[in-house]
PDB file of C-alpha atoms in Angstrom:
ATOM      1  CA  UNK A  90      15.488  42.427 -22.884  1.00  0.00           C
ATOM      2  CA  UNK A  91      18.391  39.963 -22.791  1.00  0.00           C
ATOM      3  CA  UNK A  92      18.237  39.827 -18.998  1.00  0.00           C
ATOM      4  CA  UNK A  93      14.474  39.216 -19.092  1.00  0.00           C
ATOM      5  CA  UNK A  94      14.894  36.355 -21.575  1.00  0.00           C
ATOM      6  CA  UNK A  95      17.714  34.880 -19.486  1.00  0.00           C
ATOM      7  CA  UNK A  96      15.559  34.927 -16.370  1.00  0.00           C
ATOM      8  CA  UNK A  97      12.639  33.332 -18.230  1.00  0.00           C
ATOM      9  CA  UNK A  98      14.894  30.580 -19.574  1.00  0.00           C
ATOM     10  CA  UNK A  99      16.032  29.815 -16.049  1.00  0.00           C
ATOM     11  CA  UNK A 100      12.520  29.754 -14.646  1.00  0.00           C
ATOM     12  CA  UNK A 101      10.763  27.885 -17.450  1.00  0.00           C
ATOM     13  CA  UNK A 102      12.114  24.418 -16.515  1.00  0.00           C
ATOM     14  CA  UNK A 103      10.827  24.999 -13.000  1.00  0.00           C
ATOM     15  CA  UNK A 104       7.399  25.802 -14.390  1.00  0.00           C
ATOM     16  CA  UNK A 105       7.485  22.568 -16.368  1.00  0.00           C
ATOM     17  CA  UNK A 106       8.306  20.521 -13.307  1.00  0.00           C
ATOM     18  CA  UNK A 107       5.597  22.162 -11.229  1.00  0.00           C
ATOM     19  CA  UNK A 108       3.113  21.708 -14.055  1.00  0.00           C
ATOM     20  CA  UNK A 109       3.854  17.978 -14.148  1.00  0.00           C
ATOM     21  CA  UNK A 110       3.158  17.466 -10.449  1.00  0.00           C
ATOM     22  CA  UNK A 111       0.434  18.675  -8.147  1.00  0.00           C
ATOM     23  CA  UNK A 112       1.604  18.671  -4.521  1.00  0.00           C
ATOM     24  CA  UNK A 113      -0.864  19.151  -1.669  1.00  0.00           C
ATOM     25  CA  UNK A 114      -0.809  18.699   2.112  1.00  0.00           C
ATOM     26  CA  UNK A 115      -4.400  17.706   2.905  1.00  0.00           C
ATOM     27  CA  UNK A 116      -3.796  16.544   6.495  1.00  0.00           C
ATOM     28  CA  UNK A 117      -1.142  16.847   9.171  1.00  0.00           C
ATOM     29  CA  UNK A 118       1.723  14.566   8.162  1.00  0.00           C
ATOM     30  CA  UNK A 119       0.224  13.714   4.754  1.00  0.00           C
ATOM     31  CA  UNK A 120       1.648  14.897   1.421  1.00  0.00           C
ATOM     32  CA  UNK A 121      -0.136  13.960  -1.805  1.00  0.00           C
ATOM     33  CA  UNK A 122       1.814  14.133  -5.067  1.00  0.00           C
ATOM     34  CA  UNK A 123      -0.141  13.648  -8.296  1.00  0.00           C
ATOM     35  CA  UNK A 124       2.113  13.302 -11.313  1.00  0.00           C
ATOM     36  CA  UNK A 125       0.348  13.995 -14.589  1.00  0.00           C
ATOM     37  CA  UNK A 126       3.154  14.390 -17.133  1.00  0.00           C
ATOM     38  CA  UNK A 127       4.522  12.877 -19.217  1.00  0.00           C
ATOM     39  CA  UNK A 128       1.288  10.882 -19.517  1.00  0.00           C
ATOM     40  CA  UNK A 129       1.559   9.608 -15.943  1.00  0.00           C
ATOM     41  CA  UNK A 130      -1.393   8.862 -13.709  1.00  0.00           C
ATOM     42  CA  UNK A 131       0.874   8.451 -10.697  1.00  0.00           C
ATOM     43  CA  UNK A 132      -0.126   9.154  -7.089  1.00  0.00           C
ATOM     44  CA  UNK A 133       2.490   9.192  -4.333  1.00  0.00           C
ATOM     45  CA  UNK A 134       1.260   9.775  -0.780  1.00  0.00           C
ATOM     46  CA  UNK A 135       3.934  10.398   1.839  1.00  0.00           C
ATOM     47  CA  UNK A 136       2.999   9.696   5.457  1.00  0.00           C
ATOM     48  CA  UNK A 137       5.199  11.260   8.142  1.00  0.00           C
ATOM     49  CA  UNK A 138       5.330   8.761  10.995  1.00  0.00           C
ATOM     50  CA  UNK A 139       6.421  11.494  13.415  1.00  0.00           C
ATOM     51  CA  UNK A 140       3.366  13.670  12.756  1.00  0.00           C
ATOM     52  CA  UNK A 141       0.824  13.835  15.601  1.00  0.00           C
ATOM     53  CA  UNK A 142      -2.322  11.784  15.061  1.00  0.00           C
ATOM     54  CA  UNK A 143      -0.962   9.403  12.410  1.00  0.00           C
ATOM     55  CA  UNK A 144      -2.039   5.789  12.797  1.00  0.00           C
ATOM     56  CA  UNK A 145      -2.764   2.838  10.513  1.00  0.00           C
ATOM     57  CA  UNK A 146      -5.433   0.169  10.237  1.00  0.00           C
ATOM     58  CA  UNK A 147      -5.628  -2.844   7.941  1.00  0.00           C
ATOM     59  CA  UNK A 148      -8.882  -4.573   7.076  1.00  0.00           C
ATOM     60  CA  UNK A 149      -9.609  -6.926   9.954  1.00  0.00           C
ATOM     61  CA  UNK A 150     -10.578 -10.598   9.876  1.00  0.00           C
ATOM     62  CA  UNK A 151     -14.123 -11.574   9.049  1.00  0.00           C
ATOM     63  CA  UNK A 152     -16.391 -14.167   7.496  1.00  0.00           C
ATOM     64  CA  UNK A 153     -15.759 -17.875   7.212  1.00  0.00           C
ATOM     65  CA  UNK A 154     -12.502 -17.423   5.267  1.00  0.00           C
ATOM     66  CA  UNK A 155     -10.164 -14.621   6.359  1.00  0.00           C
ATOM     67  CA  UNK A 156     -11.835 -11.384   5.247  1.00  0.00           C
ATOM     68  CA  UNK A 157     -15.025 -10.020   3.775  1.00  0.00           C
ATOM     69  CA  UNK A 158     -14.329  -8.207   0.520  1.00  0.00           C
ATOM     70  CA  UNK A 159     -15.213  -4.534   0.095  1.00  0.00           C
ATOM     71  CA  UNK A 160     -13.965  -1.653  -2.002  1.00  0.00           C
ATOM     72  CA  UNK A 161     -11.148   0.459  -0.633  1.00  0.00           C
ATOM     73  CA  UNK A 162     -13.444   3.492  -0.686  1.00  0.00           C
ATOM     74  CA  UNK A 163     -16.067   1.681   1.384  1.00  0.00           C
ATOM     75  CA  UNK A 164     -13.412   0.571   3.864  1.00  0.00           C
ATOM     76  CA  UNK A 165     -12.093   4.121   4.164  1.00  0.00           C
ATOM     77  CA  UNK A 166     -15.576   5.412   4.921  1.00  0.00           C
ATOM     78  CA  UNK A 167     -16.448   2.580   7.304  1.00  0.00           C
ATOM     79  CA  UNK A 168     -13.466   3.213   9.594  1.00  0.00           C
ATOM     80  CA  UNK A 169     -13.554   6.999   9.252  1.00  0.00           C
ATOM     81  CA  UNK A 170      -9.954   7.332   8.056  1.00  0.00           C
ATOM     82  CA  UNK A 171      -8.448   9.915   5.723  1.00  0.00           C
ATOM     83  CA  UNK A 172      -6.393   7.869   3.209  1.00  0.00           C
ATOM     84  CA  UNK A 173      -6.465   4.239   2.053  1.00  0.00           C
ATOM     85  CA  UNK A 174      -4.980   1.990  -0.608  1.00  0.00           C
ATOM     86  CA  UNK A 175      -5.766  -1.587  -1.552  1.00  0.00           C
ATOM     87  CA  UNK A 176      -3.572  -4.277  -0.043  1.00  0.00           C
ATOM     88  CA  UNK A 177      -3.103  -8.030  -0.368  1.00  0.00           C
ATOM     89  CA  UNK A 178      -3.391 -10.369  -3.288  1.00  0.00           C
ATOM     90  CA  UNK A 179      -6.192 -12.786  -2.500  1.00  0.00           C
ATOM     91  CA  UNK A 180      -7.846 -16.059  -3.429  1.00  0.00           C
ATOM     92  CA  UNK A 181     -10.006 -17.321  -4.930  1.00  0.00           C
ATOM     93  CA  UNK A 182      -9.585 -15.018  -7.900  1.00  0.00           C
ATOM     94  CA  UNK A 183     -11.255 -14.424 -10.258  1.00  0.00           C
ATOM     95  CA  UNK A 184     -14.360 -14.916  -8.161  1.00  0.00           C
ATOM     96  CA  UNK A 185     -17.541 -13.109  -7.215  1.00  0.00           C
ATOM     97  CA  UNK A 186     -17.382 -14.602  -3.712  1.00  0.00           C
ATOM     98  CA  UNK A 187     -17.878 -12.045  -0.967  1.00  0.00           C
ATOM     99  CA  UNK A 188     -15.196 -13.626   1.231  1.00  0.00           C
ATOM    100  CA  UNK A 189     -11.534 -14.323   0.529  1.00  0.00           C
ATOM    101  CA  UNK A 190      -8.255 -15.718   1.799  1.00  0.00           C
ATOM    102  CA  UNK A 191      -5.351 -13.281   1.925  1.00  0.00           C
ATOM    103  CA  UNK A 192      -2.049 -14.323   0.386  1.00  0.00           C
ATOM    104  CA  UNK A 193       0.722 -13.531   2.820  1.00  0.00           C
ATOM    105  CA  UNK A 194       1.135 -12.055   6.283  1.00  0.00           C
ATOM    106  CA  UNK A 195      -1.710  -9.914   7.621  1.00  0.00           C
ATOM    107  CA  UNK A 196      -2.167  -8.257  11.005  1.00  0.00           C
ATOM    108  CA  UNK A 197      -4.766  -5.712  12.044  1.00  0.00           C
ATOM    109  CA  UNK A 198      -4.521  -3.911  15.396  1.00  0.00           C
ATOM    110  CA  UNK A 199      -2.419  -6.713  16.841  1.00  0.00           C
ATOM    111  CA  UNK A 200      -4.528  -9.593  15.497  1.00  0.00           C
ATOM    112  CA  UNK A 201      -2.558 -11.827  13.113  1.00  0.00           C
ATOM    113  CA  UNK A 202      -5.004 -13.640  10.852  1.00  0.00           C
ATOM    114  CA  UNK A 203      -2.933 -14.674   7.828  1.00  0.00           C
ATOM    115  CA  UNK A 204       0.612 -16.028   7.925  1.00  0.00           C
ATOM    116  CA  UNK A 205       3.590 -16.146   5.604  1.00  0.00           C
ATOM    117  CA  UNK A 206       2.830 -18.853   3.077  1.00  0.00           C
ATOM    118  CA  UNK A 207       3.515 -20.480  -0.249  1.00  0.00           C
ATOM    119  CA  UNK A 208       0.522 -19.378  -2.314  1.00  0.00           C
ATOM    120  CA  UNK A 209      -1.596 -22.077  -3.917  1.00  0.00           C
ATOM    121  CA  UNK A 210      -3.103 -19.608  -6.376  1.00  0.00           C
ATOM    122  CA  UNK A 211      -1.515 -16.314  -7.260  1.00  0.00           C
ATOM    123  CA  UNK A 212       0.025 -14.123  -9.915  1.00  0.00           C
ATOM    124  CA  UNK A 213       3.811 -13.720  -9.904  1.00  0.00           C
ATOM    125  CA  UNK A 214       4.101 -14.062  -6.135  1.00  0.00           C
ATOM    126  CA  UNK A 215       7.236 -15.048  -4.286  1.00  0.00           C
ATOM    127  CA  UNK A 216       6.634 -17.711  -1.656  1.00  0.00           C
ATOM    128  CA  UNK A 217       6.638 -16.147   1.833  1.00  0.00           C
ATOM    129  CA  UNK A 218       7.007 -12.640   0.390  1.00  0.00           C
ATOM    130  CA  UNK A 219       8.014 -10.009   2.975  1.00  0.00           C
ATOM    131  CA  UNK A 220       5.573  -7.611   4.616  1.00  0.00           C
ATOM    132  CA  UNK A 221       5.480  -4.004   5.735  1.00  0.00           C
ATOM    133  CA  UNK A 222       5.033  -3.881   9.500  1.00  0.00           C
ATOM    134  CA  UNK A 223       4.040  -0.769  11.449  1.00  0.00           C
ATOM    135  CA  UNK A 224       3.870  -1.239  15.190  1.00  0.00           C
ATOM    136  CA  UNK A 225       1.623   0.553  17.680  1.00  0.00           C
ATOM    137  CA  UNK A 226       4.326   3.225  18.159  1.00  0.00           C
ATOM    138  CA  UNK A 227       4.513   3.917  14.393  1.00  0.00           C
ATOM    139  CA  UNK A 228       7.868   2.195  13.979  1.00  0.00           C
ATOM    140  CA  UNK A 229       8.008   0.746  10.478  1.00  0.00           C
ATOM    141  CA  UNK A 230      10.083  -2.075   9.011  1.00  0.00           C
ATOM    142  CA  UNK A 231      10.095  -4.824   6.415  1.00  0.00           C
ATOM    143  CA  UNK A 232       9.613  -8.205   8.101  1.00  0.00           C
ATOM    144  CA  UNK A 233      10.194 -11.692   6.744  1.00  0.00           C
ATOM    145  CA  UNK A 234       9.316 -15.252   7.545  1.00  0.00           C
ATOM    146  CA  UNK A 235      10.866 -16.158  10.871  1.00  0.00           C
ATOM    147  CA  UNK A 236      10.147 -12.773  12.469  1.00  0.00           C
ATOM    148  CA  UNK A 237       9.438 -13.419  16.148  1.00  0.00           C
ATOM    149  CA  UNK A 238       8.407 -10.003  17.429  1.00  0.00           C
ATOM    150  CA  UNK A 239       4.871  -8.844  18.102  1.00  0.00           C
ATOM    151  CA  UNK A 240       2.878  -7.717  15.079  1.00  0.00           C
ATOM    152  CA  UNK A 241       0.461  -4.791  14.971  1.00  0.00           C
ATOM    153  CA  UNK A 242      -0.275  -3.715  11.376  1.00  0.00           C
ATOM    154  CA  UNK A 243       1.188  -5.874   8.607  1.00  0.00           C
ATOM    155  CA  UNK A 244       0.524  -6.078   4.869  1.00  0.00           C
ATOM    156  CA  UNK A 245       2.401  -8.218   2.349  1.00  0.00           C
ATOM    157  CA  UNK A 246       2.513  -8.262  -1.430  1.00  0.00           C
ATOM    158  CA  UNK A 247       4.117 -10.260  -4.202  1.00  0.00           C
ATOM    159  CA  UNK A 248       7.772  -9.356  -3.627  1.00  0.00           C
ATOM    160  CA  UNK A 249      10.170  -6.681  -2.413  1.00  0.00           C
ATOM    161  CA  UNK A 250      10.842  -4.563  -5.491  1.00  0.00           C
ATOM    162  CA  UNK A 251      13.194  -1.978  -3.919  1.00  0.00           C
ATOM    163  CA  UNK A 252      15.796  -2.979  -1.334  1.00  0.00           C
ATOM    164  CA  UNK A 253      18.167  -0.414   0.106  1.00  0.00           C
ATOM    165  CA  UNK A 254      17.391   1.985  -2.743  1.00  0.00           C
ATOM    166  CA  UNK A 255      18.175  -0.649  -5.393  1.00  0.00           C
ATOM    167  CA  UNK A 256      15.574  -2.184  -7.719  1.00  0.00           C
ATOM    168  CA  UNK A 257      15.149  -5.856  -6.771  1.00  0.00           C
ATOM    169  CA  UNK A 258      12.283  -7.130  -8.906  1.00  0.00           C
ATOM    170  CA  UNK A 259      12.607 -10.941  -8.817  1.00  0.00           C
ATOM    171  CA  UNK A 260      13.191 -13.039 -11.922  1.00  0.00           C
ATOM    172  CA  UNK A 261      10.542 -15.709 -12.302  1.00  0.00           C
ATOM    173  CA  UNK A 262      11.675 -18.996 -13.789  1.00  0.00           C
ATOM    174  CA  UNK A 263       8.588 -20.941 -14.775  1.00  0.00           C
ATOM    175  CA  UNK A 264       7.830 -19.708 -18.279  1.00  0.00           C
ATOM    176  CA  UNK A 265       5.284 -22.461 -18.874  1.00  0.00           C
ATOM    177  CA  UNK A 266       2.615 -20.601 -16.895  1.00  0.00           C
ATOM    178  CA  UNK A 267       2.168 -17.667 -19.259  1.00  0.00           C
ATOM    179  CA  UNK A 268      -1.066 -16.641 -17.554  1.00  0.00           C
ATOM    180  CA  UNK A 269       0.805 -16.121 -14.303  1.00  0.00           C
ATOM    181  CA  UNK A 270      -0.930 -18.926 -12.414  1.00  0.00           C
ATOM    182  CA  UNK A 271       1.282 -20.572  -9.828  1.00  0.00           C
ATOM    183  CA  UNK A 272       1.294 -24.023  -8.342  1.00  0.00           C
ATOM    184  CA  UNK A 273       2.541 -24.422  -4.758  1.00  0.00           C
ATOM    185  CA  UNK A 274       6.248 -23.667  -4.462  1.00  0.00           C
ATOM    186  CA  UNK A 275       6.638 -22.577  -8.081  1.00  0.00           C
ATOM    187  CA  UNK A 276       7.262 -19.252  -9.750  1.00  0.00           C
ATOM    188  CA  UNK A 277       5.806 -17.611 -12.803  1.00  0.00           C
ATOM    189  CA  UNK A 278       7.084 -15.606 -15.716  1.00  0.00           C
ATOM    190  CA  UNK A 279       3.727 -13.787 -15.577  1.00  0.00           C
ATOM    191  CA  UNK A 280       4.466 -11.344 -18.365  1.00  0.00           C
ATOM    192  CA  UNK A 281       1.010  -9.803 -18.130  1.00  0.00           C
ATOM    193  CA  UNK A 282       1.638  -8.878 -14.507  1.00  0.00           C
ATOM    194  CA  UNK A 283       5.250  -7.719 -14.309  1.00  0.00           C
ATOM    195  CA  UNK A 284       6.657  -6.962 -17.719  1.00  0.00           C
ATOM    196  CA  UNK A 285       3.888  -5.047 -19.467  1.00  0.00           C
ATOM    197  CA  UNK A 286       2.023  -1.914 -18.352  1.00  0.00           C
ATOM    198  CA  UNK A 287      -0.644  -2.499 -15.714  1.00  0.00           C
ATOM    199  CA  UNK A 288      -2.132  -0.520 -12.840  1.00  0.00           C
ATOM    200  CA  UNK A 289       0.175  -0.846  -9.842  1.00  0.00           C
ATOM    201  CA  UNK A 290      -0.034  -0.453  -6.069  1.00  0.00           C
ATOM    202  CA  UNK A 291       3.152  -0.122  -4.036  1.00  0.00           C
ATOM    203  CA  UNK A 292       3.931   0.543  -0.377  1.00  0.00           C
ATOM    204  CA  UNK A 293       7.363   1.722   0.672  1.00  0.00           C
ATOM    205  CA  UNK A 294       9.663   3.246   3.273  1.00  0.00           C
ATOM    206  CA  UNK A 295      12.269   6.015   3.337  1.00  0.00           C
ATOM    207  CA  UNK A 296      15.849   5.208   4.329  1.00  0.00           C
ATOM    208  CA  UNK A 297      15.279   6.416   7.907  1.00  0.00           C
ATOM    209  CA  UNK A 298      11.998   4.450   8.114  1.00  0.00           C
ATOM    210  CA  UNK A 299      10.108   7.555   9.245  1.00  0.00           C
ATOM    211  CA  UNK A 300       8.141   8.034   6.021  1.00  0.00           C
ATOM    212  CA  UNK A 301       5.682   5.529   4.565  1.00  0.00           C
ATOM    213  CA  UNK A 302       4.895   5.809   0.853  1.00  0.00           C
ATOM    214  CA  UNK A 303       1.533   4.762  -0.572  1.00  0.00           C
ATOM    215  CA  UNK A 304       1.696   4.623  -4.366  1.00  0.00           C
ATOM    216  CA  UNK A 305      -0.745   3.916  -7.178  1.00  0.00           C
ATOM    217  CA  UNK A 306      -0.042   4.057 -10.906  1.00  0.00           C
ATOM    218  CA  UNK A 307      -2.841   3.966 -13.474  1.00  0.00           C
ATOM    219  CA  UNK A 308      -2.746   1.863 -16.620  1.00  0.00           C
ATOM    220  CA  UNK A 309      -2.218   5.054 -18.639  1.00  0.00           C
ATOM    221  CA  UNK A 310       1.058   5.567 -16.789  1.00  0.00           C
ATOM    222  CA  UNK A 311       2.479   2.616 -18.696  1.00  0.00           C
ATOM    223  CA  UNK A 312       4.526   1.167 -15.851  1.00  0.00           C
ATOM    224  CA  UNK A 313       6.074  -2.226 -15.631  1.00  0.00           C
ATOM    225  CA  UNK A 314       6.958  -3.154 -12.051  1.00  0.00           C
ATOM    226  CA  UNK A 315      10.651  -2.571 -12.782  1.00  0.00           C
ATOM    227  CA  UNK A 316      10.059   0.857 -14.326  1.00  0.00           C
ATOM    228  CA  UNK A 317       7.893   1.994 -11.430  1.00  0.00           C
ATOM    229  CA  UNK A 318      10.394   0.753  -8.853  1.00  0.00           C
ATOM    230  CA  UNK A 319      13.211   2.593 -10.622  1.00  0.00           C
ATOM    231  CA  UNK A 320      11.227   5.842 -10.725  1.00  0.00           C
ATOM    232  CA  UNK A 321      10.257   5.646  -7.050  1.00  0.00           C
ATOM    233  CA  UNK A 322      13.825   4.971  -5.952  1.00  0.00           C
ATOM    234  CA  UNK A 323      15.339   7.637  -8.189  1.00  0.00           C
ATOM    235  CA  UNK A 324      12.892  10.522  -7.895  1.00  0.00           C
ATOM    236  CA  UNK A 325      10.923  10.025  -4.684  1.00  0.00           C
ATOM    237  CA  UNK A 326      13.455   8.633  -2.240  1.00  0.00           C
ATOM    238  CA  UNK A 327      11.799   5.260  -1.723  1.00  0.00           C
ATOM    239  CA  UNK A 328      14.393   3.047  -0.013  1.00  0.00           C
ATOM    240  CA  UNK A 329      12.438  -0.203   0.402  1.00  0.00           C
ATOM    241  CA  UNK A 330       9.178  -1.147  -1.314  1.00  0.00           C
ATOM    242  CA  UNK A 331       6.725  -3.990  -1.804  1.00  0.00           C
ATOM    243  CA  UNK A 332       4.494  -4.619  -4.801  1.00  0.00           C
ATOM    244  CA  UNK A 333       0.869  -5.061  -3.678  1.00  0.00           C
ATOM    245  CA  UNK A 334      -2.157  -6.297  -5.625  1.00  0.00           C
ATOM    246  CA  UNK A 335      -2.597  -4.282  -8.816  1.00  0.00           C
ATOM    247  CA  UNK A 336      -4.666  -4.370 -11.990  1.00  0.00           C
ATOM    248  CA  UNK A 337      -8.341  -3.862 -11.267  1.00  0.00           C
ATOM    249  CA  UNK A 338      -7.630  -3.823  -7.530  1.00  0.00           C
ATOM    250  CA  UNK A 339      -5.449  -0.704  -7.635  1.00  0.00           C
ATOM    251  CA  UNK A 340      -7.212   2.029  -5.656  1.00  0.00           C
ATOM    252  CA  UNK A 341      -6.241   5.164  -3.769  1.00  0.00           C
ATOM    253  CA  UNK A 342      -9.071   6.755  -1.796  1.00  0.00           C
ATOM    254  CA  UNK A 343      -8.894   9.963   0.218  1.00  0.00           C
ATOM    255  CA  UNK A 344     -11.094  12.252   2.229  1.00  0.00           C
ATOM    256  CA  UNK A 345     -11.526  15.759   0.851  1.00  0.00           C
ATOM    257  CA  UNK A 346     -10.302  17.993   3.693  1.00  0.00           C
ATOM    258  CA  UNK A 347     -12.680  20.783   2.679  1.00  0.00           C
ATOM    259  CA  UNK A 348     -15.938  18.885   2.196  1.00  0.00           C
ATOM    260  CA  UNK A 349     -15.310  15.764   4.262  1.00  0.00           C
ATOM    261  CA  UNK A 350     -16.397  13.592   1.333  1.00  0.00           C
ATOM    262  CA  UNK A 351     -14.332  10.520   0.533  1.00  0.00           C
ATOM    263  CA  UNK A 352     -13.454   9.753  -3.077  1.00  0.00           C
ATOM    264  CA  UNK A 353     -11.280   7.616  -5.317  1.00  0.00           C
ATOM    265  CA  UNK A 354      -8.264   9.567  -6.548  1.00  0.00           C
ATOM    266  CA  UNK A 355      -6.899   7.306  -9.295  1.00  0.00           C
ATOM    267  CA  UNK A 356      -8.449   6.199 -12.577  1.00  0.00           C
ATOM    268  CA  UNK A 357      -9.973   2.793 -11.888  1.00  0.00           C
ATOM    269  CA  UNK A 358      -9.243  -0.010 -14.334  1.00  0.00           C
ATOM    270  CA  UNK A 359     -12.464  -0.790 -16.176  1.00  0.00           C
ATOM    271  CA  UNK A 360     -14.116   2.257 -14.648  1.00  0.00           C
ATOM    272  CA  UNK A 361     -15.429   0.519 -11.528  1.00  0.00           C
ATOM    273  CA  UNK A 362     -14.081  -0.258  -8.084  1.00  0.00           C
ATOM    274  CA  UNK A 363     -13.241  -3.855  -7.258  1.00  0.00           C
ATOM    275  CA  UNK A 364     -14.175  -5.336  -3.899  1.00  0.00           C
ATOM    276  CA  UNK A 365     -10.772  -6.333  -2.529  1.00  0.00           C
ATOM    277  CA  UNK A 366      -9.750  -8.554   0.362  1.00  0.00           C
ATOM    278  CA  UNK A 367      -7.797  -5.934   2.290  1.00  0.00           C
ATOM    279  CA  UNK A 368      -7.060  -2.230   2.373  1.00  0.00           C
ATOM    280  CA  UNK A 369      -4.605  -0.189   4.420  1.00  0.00           C
ATOM    281  CA  UNK A 370      -6.052   2.981   5.949  1.00  0.00           C
ATOM    282  CA  UNK A 371      -4.295   5.996   7.444  1.00  0.00           C
ATOM    283  CA  UNK A 372      -5.812   8.224  10.100  1.00  0.00           C
ATOM    284  CA  UNK A 373      -4.548  11.818  10.152  1.00  0.00           C
ATOM    285  CA  UNK A 374      -5.556  15.095  11.792  1.00  0.00           C
ATOM    286  CA  UNK A 375      -7.085  18.011   9.952  1.00  0.00           C
ATOM    287  CA  UNK A 376      -4.935  21.065   9.463  1.00  0.00           C
TER     288      UNK A 376
END
């Protein structure tokens, strides 16, 4: 009886950990982790860049601005990929316009259609924020203004929030703009965007740059940007990461490997999908 209790006490913590996370491998080179406890609506998708069949595609240029807005789910279905998350911050916002300008560097299949820039309208964005670049050979890196190499797939966000495994959320110095609105060359204290819980989208890399992380956190998860960055670095091995557009834009969409249907995996803010300016899709082989 004592031995049985001792064994149960050893195993019970393991059961708790497994109960808090659902881990699946829906496609070759794709691992989906859904964390549900404690009160987390966190999705972490790991993409193995060495797996056969893995490739990436960002929303391409279109319209009279830079892109035509569509939901991440619609983009996933339109290109026939298996996984997608939302990407860039965009302007004008808020707006019901069907077209948008991306804020930051964007490249899709070798076509560069948005450059590093100082945003004229944004929420807690660093001027010329870095971008995740994945070349045609699936070599990934974080690139910055002044990069002179060829670009293939590139998506930028508001700032680099993990650098070398260390949390590097920037400190914004312009407390006058409490709504987070920036003027050219300025910074915002944007409390509603960085320092209180909001839905989040993050893209990251492992230390060897052979794993790409696609991350979404629902509002119920209660993450500030700093808290999410700390968790990803500590528990999931994220070495470098960028904060992408969040709030109502945050979306993770995936194809069901059994039925072939594509669906949104996270809880959408406000209960409906937002048409966003860009999404990053991953193509992967069936098992």
